[in-house]
Amino acid sequence: MLDGPLLARWLAAAFALTLPLLAALRPSAAYFGLTGSEPLTILPLSLETEAAAQAHYKACDRLKLERKQRRMCRRDPGVAETLLEAVSMSALECQYQFRFERWNCSLEGRYRASLLKRGFKETAFLYAISSAGLTHALAKACSAGRMERCTCDEAPDLENREAWQWGGCGDNLKYSSKFVKEFLGRRSSKDLRARVDFHNHLVGVKVIKAGVETTCKCHGVSGSCTVRTCWRQLAPFHEVGKRLKHKYETALKVGSTTNEATGEAGAISPPQARAAGAGATDPLPRTPELVHLDDSPSFCLAGRFSPGTAGRRCHREKNCESICCGRGHNTQSRVVTRPCQCQVRWCCYVECRQCTQREEVYTCKG
């Protein structure tokens, strides 16, 4: 399956709340992170309080990285913590974006391995959100001074530079995108699945780049803008998640012939790529969109790919019909007490009443 790239191994670590990808057909291939083979509960979210260098090396070793990735992690004490931060951020955003969907980005136990063994749209999203999370976290870590090998973005390349003074502390996207591409790696491969996964990784990086904004402050007499101090900032990661969710919804299928009984991919047949004029040696369409090989399961019933939607909470007017897959939903009434009629009192405190109300909770039938 994923026979080549050092690909997403970075993703399987510190998110005890969620996610990882099965280790490829070849036993030498191993992955880390949302798409990794290691359980997410083995790593702490913070480093141990030891001697700094020793703690840093141990943190990198705990991440179960490839040799090259471990070397890149060890050479900068800021990398290990940033990897953990990126995993957590990516997983939380994935769960947020799919909170109203049948697949709610809960990848635990056997479901994770079965799902990520296949080239579904969900797999494509995981690759993209993971590389986007790492790119975003690294760029922010550079500008925050948490990395030794990078600092603020120092390459403005802005229009009217003679009237602009580069200032502030821009997020160092140039360093982070270069690091991510090297960290995830890419070996020459004719395996379409490996290339699809790497393509989706690059889509995550491209979405980060597309969201960069230039922020400026004016300096001059009487508020004139004769000189502006400008810096680059990444879009909030929630915006990145929204854009990737849209790409998930419009993902392109490049085609495969998968044996449904064994789950193993056979010969590749990419009709969309041929229609777009792609050559036989490059069946992937040249597009900034997510691509996938297999049609997704319904996720309605418990099976290999998910625990199903029985018992899932839904919103009656919004998504109960879809999430419950036509099985209907149960309605429960409960009494809740919340603060209400809050007022700010002089000085410096808020006074609230406690209001009791009855609310209804809807859950999918089994």
mmCIF file of C-alpha atoms in Angstrom:
data_model
loop_
_atom_site.group_PDB
_atom_site.id
_atom_site.type_symbol
_atom_site.label_atom_id
_atom_site.label_comp_id
_atom_site.label_asym_id
_atom_site.label_seq_id
_atom_site.Cartn_x
_atom_site.Cartn_y
_atom_site.Cartn_z
ATOM 1 C CA MET A 1 0.000 0.000 0.000
ATOM 2 C CA LEU A 2 1.891 3.110 1.124
ATOM 3 C CA ASP A 3 5.158 1.850 -0.149
ATOM 4 C CA GLY A 4 7.247 4.890 -0.101
ATOM 5 C CA PRO A 5 7.020 8.335 1.376
ATOM 6 C CA LEU A 6 7.941 8.862 4.979
ATOM 7 C CA LEU A 7 4.456 10.273 4.807
ATOM 8 C CA ALA A 8 2.191 10.733 7.678
ATOM 9 C CA ARG A 9 3.917 8.999 10.456
ATOM 10 C CA TRP A 10 4.231 12.273 12.243
ATOM 11 C CA LEU A 11 0.523 12.231 12.991
ATOM 12 C CA ALA A 12 0.118 9.350 15.547
ATOM 13 C CA ALA A 13 1.093 10.719 18.819
ATOM 14 C CA ALA A 14 -0.285 12.871 21.483
ATOM 15 C CA PHE A 15 -3.961 12.983 21.044
ATOM 16 C CA ALA A 16 -5.503 10.771 23.625
ATOM 17 C CA LEU A 17 -8.819 12.173 22.358
ATOM 18 C CA THR A 18 -8.446 10.777 18.797
ATOM 19 C CA LEU A 19 -6.739 9.444 15.669
ATOM 20 C CA PRO A 20 -4.065 7.208 13.365
ATOM 21 C CA LEU A 21 -3.072 4.947 9.452
ATOM 22 C CA LEU A 22 -2.225 1.414 9.170
ATOM 23 C CA ALA A 23 1.374 0.502 8.572
ATOM 24 C CA ALA A 24 1.733 -0.249 4.856
ATOM 25 C CA LEU A 25 1.958 -3.600 3.197
ATOM 26 C CA ARG A 26 5.704 -3.515 3.661
ATOM 27 C CA PRO A 27 6.741 -4.036 7.277
ATOM 28 C CA SER A 28 9.577 -1.529 6.923
ATOM 29 C CA ALA A 29 7.116 1.298 6.343
ATOM 30 C CA ALA A 30 5.917 3.007 9.495
ATOM 31 C CA TYR A 31 3.898 6.137 10.049
ATOM 32 C CA PHE A 32 3.337 8.604 12.841
ATOM 33 C CA GLY A 33 0.339 10.719 13.739
ATOM 34 C CA LEU A 34 -3.291 10.947 12.698
ATOM 35 C CA THR A 35 -2.285 8.544 9.958
ATOM 36 C CA GLY A 36 0.174 6.551 12.047
ATOM 37 C CA SER A 37 0.180 3.036 13.427
ATOM 38 C CA GLU A 38 1.021 3.875 17.042
ATOM 39 C CA PRO A 39 -1.766 4.216 19.634
ATOM 40 C CA LEU A 40 -2.463 7.798 20.553
ATOM 41 C CA THR A 41 -2.483 7.221 24.294
ATOM 42 C CA ILE A 42 1.209 6.353 24.636
ATOM 43 C CA LEU A 43 2.447 9.939 24.592
ATOM 44 C CA PRO A 44 2.007 12.734 27.116
ATOM 45 C CA LEU A 45 0.872 16.164 25.970
ATOM 46 C CA SER A 46 3.772 17.821 27.816
ATOM 47 C CA LEU A 47 7.435 16.986 28.156
ATOM 48 C CA GLU A 48 8.877 15.593 31.367
ATOM 49 C CA THR A 49 10.822 17.939 33.596
ATOM 50 C CA GLU A 50 14.306 16.581 33.050
ATOM 51 C CA ALA A 51 17.482 18.139 31.796
ATOM 52 C CA ALA A 52 16.399 19.978 28.645
ATOM 53 C CA ALA A 53 18.534 18.072 26.137
ATOM 54 C CA GLN A 54 17.764 14.675 27.648
ATOM 55 C CA ALA A 55 14.042 15.414 27.812
ATOM 56 C CA HIS A 56 14.056 16.588 24.205
ATOM 57 C CA TYR A 57 15.823 13.465 22.915
ATOM 58 C CA LYS A 58 13.480 11.220 24.891
ATOM 59 C CA ALA A 59 10.457 13.075 23.529
ATOM 60 C CA CYS A 60 11.641 12.532 19.945
ATOM 61 C CA ASP A 61 12.288 8.836 20.652
ATOM 62 C CA ARG A 62 8.798 8.434 22.128
ATOM 63 C CA LEU A 63 7.235 9.687 18.916
ATOM 64 C CA LYS A 64 8.271 6.494 17.071
ATOM 65 C CA LEU A 65 9.612 8.404 14.075
ATOM 66 C CA GLU A 66 11.494 7.172 11.048
ATOM 67 C CA ARG A 67 15.268 7.548 11.270
ATOM 68 C CA LYS A 68 15.313 10.715 9.146
ATOM 69 C CA GLN A 69 12.354 12.199 11.012
ATOM 70 C CA ARG A 70 13.944 11.426 14.380
ATOM 71 C CA ARG A 71 17.131 13.160 13.259
ATOM 72 C CA MET A 72 15.145 16.241 12.210
ATOM 73 C CA CYS A 73 13.295 16.189 15.522
ATOM 74 C CA ARG A 74 16.466 15.910 17.605
ATOM 75 C CA ARG A 75 18.296 18.756 15.908
ATOM 76 C CA ASP A 76 15.829 21.358 17.217
ATOM 77 C CA PRO A 77 14.470 21.180 20.797
ATOM 78 C CA GLY A 78 11.273 22.902 19.674
ATOM 79 C CA VAL A 79 10.188 20.246 17.179
ATOM 80 C CA ALA A 80 8.888 17.538 19.547
ATOM 81 C CA GLU A 81 6.501 19.839 21.378
ATOM 82 C CA THR A 82 5.345 21.329 18.088
ATOM 83 C CA LEU A 83 4.594 17.858 16.718
ATOM 84 C CA LEU A 84 2.449 17.076 19.746
ATOM 85 C CA GLU A 85 0.669 20.407 19.434
ATOM 86 C CA ALA A 86 0.024 19.819 15.723
ATOM 87 C CA VAL A 87 -1.478 16.362 16.315
ATOM 88 C CA SER A 88 -3.824 17.650 18.983
ATOM 89 C CA MET A 89 -4.849 20.694 16.926
ATOM 90 C CA SER A 90 -5.467 18.628 13.775
ATOM 91 C CA ALA A 91 -7.496 15.995 15.589
ATOM 92 C CA LEU A 92 -9.673 18.529 17.390
ATOM 93 C CA GLU A 93 -10.350 20.404 14.157
ATOM 94 C CA CYS A 94 -11.226 17.170 12.354
ATOM 95 C CA GLN A 95 -13.747 16.285 15.047
ATOM 96 C CA TYR A 96 -15.194 19.801 14.959
ATOM 97 C CA GLN A 97 -15.654 19.832 11.179
ATOM 98 C CA PHE A 98 -17.382 16.426 11.185
ATOM 99 C CA ARG A 99 -19.418 16.839 14.356
ATOM 100 C CA PHE A 100 -22.718 16.791 12.431
ATOM 101 C CA GLU A 101 -21.729 14.004 10.013
ATOM 102 C CA ARG A 102 -22.228 10.243 10.129
ATOM 103 C CA TRP A 103 -18.461 9.870 10.317
ATOM 104 C CA ASN A 104 -17.520 12.186 13.161
ATOM 105 C CA CYS A 105 -13.748 11.676 12.986
ATOM 106 C CA SER A 106 -13.676 9.252 15.874
ATOM 107 C CA LEU A 107 -10.929 6.810 14.903
ATOM 108 C CA GLU A 108 -10.423 4.400 17.737
ATOM 109 C CA GLY A 109 -9.129 0.847 17.812
ATOM 110 C CA ARG A 110 -9.906 -1.441 14.919
ATOM 111 C CA TYR A 111 -12.044 1.153 13.118
ATOM 112 C CA ARG A 112 -9.011 3.339 12.549
ATOM 113 C CA ALA A 113 -6.921 0.605 10.971
ATOM 114 C CA SER A 114 -9.740 -0.643 8.747
ATOM 115 C CA LEU A 115 -10.731 2.817 7.568
ATOM 116 C CA LEU A 116 -7.264 4.086 6.806
ATOM 117 C CA LYS A 117 -6.317 0.938 4.957
ATOM 118 C CA ARG A 118 -8.598 2.171 2.211
ATOM 119 C CA GLY A 119 -8.401 5.228 -0.010
ATOM 120 C CA PHE A 120 -11.608 6.920 1.146
ATOM 121 C CA LYS A 121 -12.378 10.641 1.129
ATOM 122 C CA GLU A 122 -12.027 10.494 4.907
ATOM 123 C CA THR A 123 -8.473 9.213 4.508
ATOM 124 C CA ALA A 124 -7.711 12.084 2.122
ATOM 125 C CA PHE A 125 -8.990 14.593 4.673
ATOM 126 C CA LEU A 126 -6.841 13.099 7.429
ATOM 127 C CA TYR A 127 -3.686 13.390 5.342
ATOM 128 C CA ALA A 128 -4.489 16.984 4.442
ATOM 129 C CA ILE A 129 -5.481 18.155 7.929
ATOM 130 C CA SER A 130 -2.390 16.511 9.411
ATOM 131 C CA SER A 131 0.109 18.204 7.100
ATOM 132 C CA ALA A 132 -1.790 21.489 7.429
ATOM 133 C CA GLY A 133 -1.647 21.222 11.224
ATOM 134 C CA LEU A 134 2.087 20.595 11.227
ATOM 135 C CA THR A 135 2.744 23.444 8.777
ATOM 136 C CA HIS A 136 0.613 25.847 10.802
ATOM 137 C CA ALA A 137 2.066 24.826 14.183
ATOM 138 C CA LEU A 138 5.667 25.110 12.971
ATOM 139 C CA ALA A 139 5.151 28.547 11.395
ATOM 140 C CA LYS A 140 3.593 29.818 14.625
ATOM 141 C CA ALA A 141 6.303 28.225 16.758
ATOM 142 C CA CYS A 142 8.961 30.046 14.720
ATOM 143 C CA SER A 143 7.357 33.453 15.185
ATOM 144 C CA ALA A 144 6.752 32.744 18.878
ATOM 145 C CA GLY A 145 10.457 32.037 19.446
ATOM 146 C CA ARG A 146 9.931 28.389 20.422
ATOM 147 C CA MET A 147 12.270 27.005 17.743
ATOM 148 C CA GLU A 148 16.039 27.341 17.644
ATOM 149 C CA ARG A 149 16.499 26.977 13.888
ATOM 150 C CA CYS A 150 13.964 29.576 12.750
ATOM 151 C CA THR A 151 12.534 32.915 13.789
ATOM 152 C CA CYS A 152 10.119 35.484 12.327
ATOM 153 C CA ASP A 153 9.425 35.545 8.602
ATOM 154 C CA GLU A 154 12.148 37.732 7.141
ATOM 155 C CA ALA A 155 11.187 37.614 3.466
ATOM 156 C CA PRO A 156 8.472 40.247 2.973
ATOM 157 C CA ASP A 157 8.271 40.313 -0.836
ATOM 158 C CA LEU A 158 5.508 42.899 -0.583
ATOM 159 C CA GLU A 159 4.371 45.505 -3.084
ATOM 160 C CA ASN A 160 5.571 49.114 -2.665
ATOM 161 C CA ARG A 161 8.400 48.025 -0.410
ATOM 162 C CA GLU A 162 9.939 51.505 -0.572
ATOM 163 C CA ALA A 163 6.941 52.801 1.404
ATOM 164 C CA TRP A 164 6.715 49.797 3.683
ATOM 165 C CA GLN A 165 8.985 48.864 6.512
ATOM 166 C CA TRP A 166 9.071 45.171 7.325
ATOM 167 C CA GLY A 167 8.259 44.822 10.985
ATOM 168 C CA GLY A 168 6.238 42.906 13.518
ATOM 169 C CA CYS A 169 6.912 39.202 13.588
ATOM 170 C CA GLY A 170 5.481 37.287 10.671
ATOM 171 C CA ASP A 171 4.620 33.590 10.817
ATOM 172 C CA ASN A 172 7.476 31.751 9.124
ATOM 173 C CA LEU A 173 5.587 29.786 6.481
ATOM 174 C CA LYS A 174 8.660 29.537 4.262
ATOM 175 C CA TYR A 175 10.543 27.553 6.906
ATOM 176 C CA SER A 176 7.592 25.437 8.020
ATOM 177 C CA SER A 177 6.489 24.352 4.528
ATOM 178 C CA LYS A 178 10.068 23.409 3.624
ATOM 179 C CA PHE A 179 10.406 21.458 6.886
ATOM 180 C CA VAL A 180 7.114 19.605 6.379
ATOM 181 C CA LYS A 181 7.939 18.516 2.835
ATOM 182 C CA GLU A 182 11.325 17.214 3.978
ATOM 183 C CA PHE A 183 9.867 15.651 7.127
ATOM 184 C CA LEU A 184 7.111 13.802 5.301
ATOM 185 C CA GLY A 185 9.531 12.952 2.520
ATOM 186 C CA ARG A 186 8.898 11.564 -0.897
ATOM 187 C CA ARG A 187 10.519 8.643 -2.604
ATOM 188 C CA SER A 188 10.054 7.818 -6.257
ATOM 189 C CA SER A 189 7.125 5.454 -6.412
ATOM 190 C CA LYS A 190 4.786 3.976 -8.987
ATOM 191 C CA ASP A 191 2.339 3.039 -6.253
ATOM 192 C CA LEU A 192 -0.720 5.196 -6.873
ATOM 193 C CA ARG A 193 -1.936 4.944 -3.289
ATOM 194 C CA ALA A 194 1.334 6.346 -1.978
ATOM 195 C CA ARG A 195 1.187 9.161 -4.493
ATOM 196 C CA VAL A 196 -2.447 9.921 -3.666
ATOM 197 C CA ASP A 197 -1.570 10.206 0.019
ATOM 198 C CA PHE A 198 1.358 12.510 -0.682
ATOM 199 C CA HIS A 199 -0.793 14.611 -3.017
ATOM 200 C CA ASN A 200 -3.317 15.089 -0.214
ATOM 201 C CA HIS A 201 -0.504 16.061 2.153
ATOM 202 C CA LEU A 202 0.500 18.802 -0.278
ATOM 203 C CA VAL A 203 -3.099 20.011 -0.519
ATOM 204 C CA GLY A 204 -2.991 20.672 3.231
ATOM 205 C CA VAL A 205 0.168 22.767 2.845
ATOM 206 C CA LYS A 206 -1.326 24.680 -0.105
ATOM 207 C CA VAL A 207 -4.441 25.575 1.884
ATOM 208 C CA ILE A 208 -2.218 27.030 4.602
ATOM 209 C CA LYS A 209 -0.328 29.103 2.013
ATOM 210 C CA ALA A 210 -3.558 30.339 0.417
ATOM 211 C CA GLY A 211 -4.745 31.694 3.762
ATOM 212 C CA VAL A 212 -1.728 33.913 4.494
ATOM 213 C CA GLU A 213 -2.676 37.547 5.081
ATOM 214 C CA THR A 214 -0.555 40.672 5.325
ATOM 215 C CA THR A 215 -1.225 42.792 8.403
ATOM 216 C CA CYS A 216 0.030 46.393 8.512
ATOM 217 C CA LYS A 217 0.210 49.306 10.935
ATOM 218 C CA CYS A 218 0.556 52.909 9.771
ATOM 219 C CA HIS A 219 3.192 55.307 11.109
ATOM 220 C CA GLY A 220 3.334 59.000 10.286
ATOM 221 C CA VAL A 221 2.397 62.525 11.292
ATOM 222 C CA SER A 222 -1.277 62.953 12.182
ATOM 223 C CA GLY A 223 -2.026 59.381 11.396
ATOM 224 C CA SER A 224 -0.702 59.500 7.846
ATOM 225 C CA CYS A 225 0.494 56.261 6.329
ATOM 226 C CA THR A 226 3.806 57.364 4.851
ATOM 227 C CA VAL A 227 5.442 54.338 6.472
ATOM 228 C CA ARG A 228 3.758 51.069 7.256
ATOM 229 C CA THR A 229 5.024 48.247 9.400
ATOM 230 C CA CYS A 230 3.791 44.979 7.920
ATOM 231 C CA TRP A 231 4.010 41.301 8.666
ATOM 232 C CA ARG A 232 2.454 38.080 7.453
ATOM 233 C CA GLN A 233 -0.001 36.064 9.497
ATOM 234 C CA LEU A 234 -1.540 32.649 8.897
ATOM 235 C CA ALA A 235 -5.297 32.303 8.895
ATOM 236 C CA PRO A 236 -6.774 30.810 12.097
ATOM 237 C CA PHE A 237 -6.610 27.029 11.907
ATOM 238 C CA HIS A 238 -10.389 26.840 12.145
ATOM 239 C CA GLU A 239 -10.549 28.607 8.751
ATOM 240 C CA VAL A 240 -8.091 26.063 7.358
ATOM 241 C CA GLY A 241 -10.326 23.269 8.635
ATOM 242 C CA LYS A 242 -13.367 24.811 6.923
ATOM 243 C CA ARG A 243 -11.550 25.040 3.588
ATOM 244 C CA LEU A 244 -10.341 21.454 3.820
ATOM 245 C CA LYS A 245 -13.863 20.299 4.736
ATOM 246 C CA HIS A 246 -15.108 21.943 1.543
ATOM 247 C CA LYS A 247 -12.387 20.161 -0.417
ATOM 248 C CA TYR A 248 -13.449 16.912 1.231
ATOM 249 C CA GLU A 249 -16.992 17.461 -0.018
ATOM 250 C CA THR A 250 -15.772 18.080 -3.582
ATOM 251 C CA ALA A 251 -12.957 15.491 -3.599
ATOM 252 C CA LEU A 252 -12.154 13.840 -6.935
ATOM 253 C CA LYS A 253 -12.149 10.088 -7.356
ATOM 254 C CA VAL A 254 -9.214 8.866 -9.444
ATOM 255 C CA GLY A 255 -10.465 5.299 -9.490
ATOM 256 C CA SER A 256 -9.316 1.893 -8.317
ATOM 257 C CA THR A 257 -10.418 -1.700 -8.477
ATOM 258 C CA THR A 258 -10.456 -2.783 -4.852
ATOM 259 C CA ASN A 259 -11.237 -6.315 -3.787
ATOM 260 C CA GLU A 260 -14.119 -5.778 -1.341
ATOM 261 C CA ALA A 261 -13.527 -9.172 0.267
ATOM 262 C CA THR A 262 -9.884 -8.599 1.142
ATOM 263 C CA GLY A 263 -9.706 -4.803 1.118
ATOM 264 C CA GLU A 264 -6.614 -4.983 -1.102
ATOM 265 C CA ALA A 265 -6.160 -2.601 -3.988
ATOM 266 C CA GLY A 266 -5.776 -4.101 -7.454
ATOM 267 C CA ALA A 267 -5.157 -2.505 -10.818
ATOM 268 C CA ILE A 268 -5.649 1.244 -10.977
ATOM 269 C CA SER A 269 -8.046 2.811 -13.444
ATOM 270 C CA PRO A 270 -8.197 6.600 -13.210
ATOM 271 C CA PRO A 271 -10.958 7.665 -15.651
ATOM 272 C CA GLN A 272 -11.044 11.271 -14.449
ATOM 273 C CA ALA A 273 -7.316 11.640 -14.957
ATOM 274 C CA ARG A 274 -7.503 10.313 -18.515
ATOM 275 C CA ALA A 275 -10.431 12.584 -19.282
ATOM 276 C CA ALA A 276 -8.365 15.514 -18.078
ATOM 277 C CA GLY A 277 -5.576 14.517 -20.416
ATOM 278 C CA ALA A 278 -3.177 13.116 -17.825
ATOM 279 C CA GLY A 279 -0.562 10.743 -19.183
ATOM 280 C CA ALA A 280 -0.286 7.089 -18.315
ATOM 281 C CA THR A 281 2.751 7.777 -16.159
ATOM 282 C CA ASP A 282 0.892 10.416 -14.153
ATOM 283 C CA PRO A 283 -2.672 9.234 -13.488
ATOM 284 C CA LEU A 284 -3.270 11.821 -10.791
ATOM 285 C CA PRO A 285 -4.985 14.997 -11.998
ATOM 286 C CA ARG A 286 -2.909 18.104 -11.458
ATOM 287 C CA THR A 287 -5.268 19.831 -9.091
ATOM 288 C CA PRO A 288 -5.233 21.496 -5.664
ATOM 289 C CA GLU A 289 -8.228 19.349 -4.725
ATOM 290 C CA LEU A 290 -8.293 16.276 -2.515
ATOM 291 C CA VAL A 291 -8.324 12.981 -4.380
ATOM 292 C CA HIS A 292 -9.404 9.492 -3.321
ATOM 293 C CA LEU A 293 -9.506 5.977 -4.709
ATOM 294 C CA ASP A 294 -12.496 4.271 -3.073
ATOM 295 C CA ASP A 295 -16.115 5.145 -2.381
ATOM 296 C CA SER A 296 -16.800 5.709 1.299
ATOM 297 C CA PRO A 297 -19.019 3.372 3.341
ATOM 298 C CA SER A 298 -22.280 4.731 4.733
ATOM 299 C CA PHE A 299 -21.038 4.691 8.367
ATOM 300 C CA CYS A 300 -24.664 3.995 9.392
ATOM 301 C CA LEU A 301 -24.179 0.604 11.047
ATOM 302 C CA ALA A 302 -21.428 -0.755 13.234
ATOM 303 C CA GLY A 303 -18.841 -2.558 11.157
ATOM 304 C CA ARG A 304 -15.190 -2.506 10.129
ATOM 305 C CA PHE A 305 -15.035 1.239 9.556
ATOM 306 C CA SER A 306 -17.037 2.831 12.371
ATOM 307 C CA PRO A 307 -19.180 2.055 15.407
ATOM 308 C CA GLY A 308 -22.218 3.269 13.462
ATOM 309 C CA THR A 309 -24.607 6.042 14.446
ATOM 310 C CA ALA A 310 -26.862 4.232 16.936
ATOM 311 C CA GLY A 311 -27.096 6.336 20.077
ATOM 312 C CA ARG A 312 -25.534 9.394 18.404
ATOM 313 C CA ARG A 313 -27.002 12.716 19.466
ATOM 314 C CA CYS A 314 -28.574 14.737 16.675
ATOM 315 C CA HIS A 315 -30.493 17.962 16.075
ATOM 316 C CA ARG A 316 -34.103 17.243 15.159
ATOM 317 C CA GLU A 317 -34.548 20.023 12.608
ATOM 318 C CA LYS A 318 -30.999 19.841 11.298
ATOM 319 C CA ASN A 319 -29.527 16.385 10.826
ATOM 320 C CA CYS A 320 -31.433 13.618 12.630
ATOM 321 C CA GLU A 321 -32.787 12.173 9.369
ATOM 322 C CA SER A 322 -29.312 12.008 7.831
ATOM 323 C CA ILE A 323 -27.284 10.852 10.832
ATOM 324 C CA CYS A 324 -29.865 8.288 11.918
ATOM 325 C CA CYS A 325 -29.981 6.875 8.367
ATOM 326 C CA GLY A 326 -33.781 6.828 8.306
ATOM 327 C CA ARG A 327 -34.048 4.634 11.434
ATOM 328 C CA GLY A 328 -35.677 7.399 13.438
ATOM 329 C CA HIS A 329 -34.634 8.911 16.749
ATOM 330 C CA ASN A 330 -35.500 8.769 20.419
ATOM 331 C CA THR A 331 -36.537 11.849 22.364
ATOM 332 C CA GLN A 332 -35.667 12.368 26.013
ATOM 333 C CA SER A 333 -36.669 15.278 28.183
ATOM 334 C CA ARG A 334 -34.422 16.578 30.930
ATOM 335 C CA VAL A 335 -34.262 19.529 33.298
ATOM 336 C CA VAL A 336 -31.165 21.725 33.202
ATOM 337 C CA THR A 337 -30.117 24.703 35.315
ATOM 338 C CA ARG A 338 -28.041 27.468 33.783
ATOM 339 C CA PRO A 339 -26.941 30.998 34.750
ATOM 340 C CA CYS A 340 -29.291 33.628 33.313
ATOM 341 C CA GLN A 341 -30.184 37.323 33.531
ATOM 342 C CA CYS A 342 -26.554 38.201 34.250
ATOM 343 C CA GLN A 343 -25.623 41.777 35.206
ATOM 344 C CA VAL A 344 -22.278 43.449 35.785
ATOM 345 C CA ARG A 345 -22.100 44.913 39.293
ATOM 346 C CA TRP A 346 -19.833 47.714 40.484
ATOM 347 C CA CYS A 347 -17.123 46.906 40.848
ATOM 348 C CA CYS A 348 -15.792 44.006 38.957
ATOM 349 C CA TYR A 349 -18.095 41.045 39.279
ATOM 350 C CA VAL A 350 -21.024 39.540 37.411
ATOM 351 C CA GLU A 351 -24.219 38.580 39.190
ATOM 352 C CA CYS A 352 -26.484 35.934 37.662
ATOM 353 C CA ARG A 353 -29.699 34.191 38.527
ATOM 354 C CA GLN A 354 -30.063 30.427 38.130
ATOM 355 C CA CYS A 355 -32.783 29.525 35.652
ATOM 356 C CA THR A 356 -34.247 26.063 35.299
ATOM 357 C CA GLN A 357 -35.673 24.872 32.025
ATOM 358 C CA ARG A 358 -36.679 21.672 30.322
ATOM 359 C CA GLU A 359 -34.919 20.627 27.132
ATOM 360 C CA GLU A 360 -35.236 17.728 24.752
ATOM 361 C CA VAL A 361 -32.349 15.506 23.654
ATOM 362 C CA TYR A 362 -32.529 13.485 20.436
ATOM 363 C CA THR A 363 -30.525 10.317 19.827
ATOM 364 C CA CYS A 364 -30.499 7.901 16.885
ATOM 365 C CA LYS A 365 -32.307 4.607 17.220
ATOM 366 C CA GLY A 366 -30.297 1.407 16.819
#
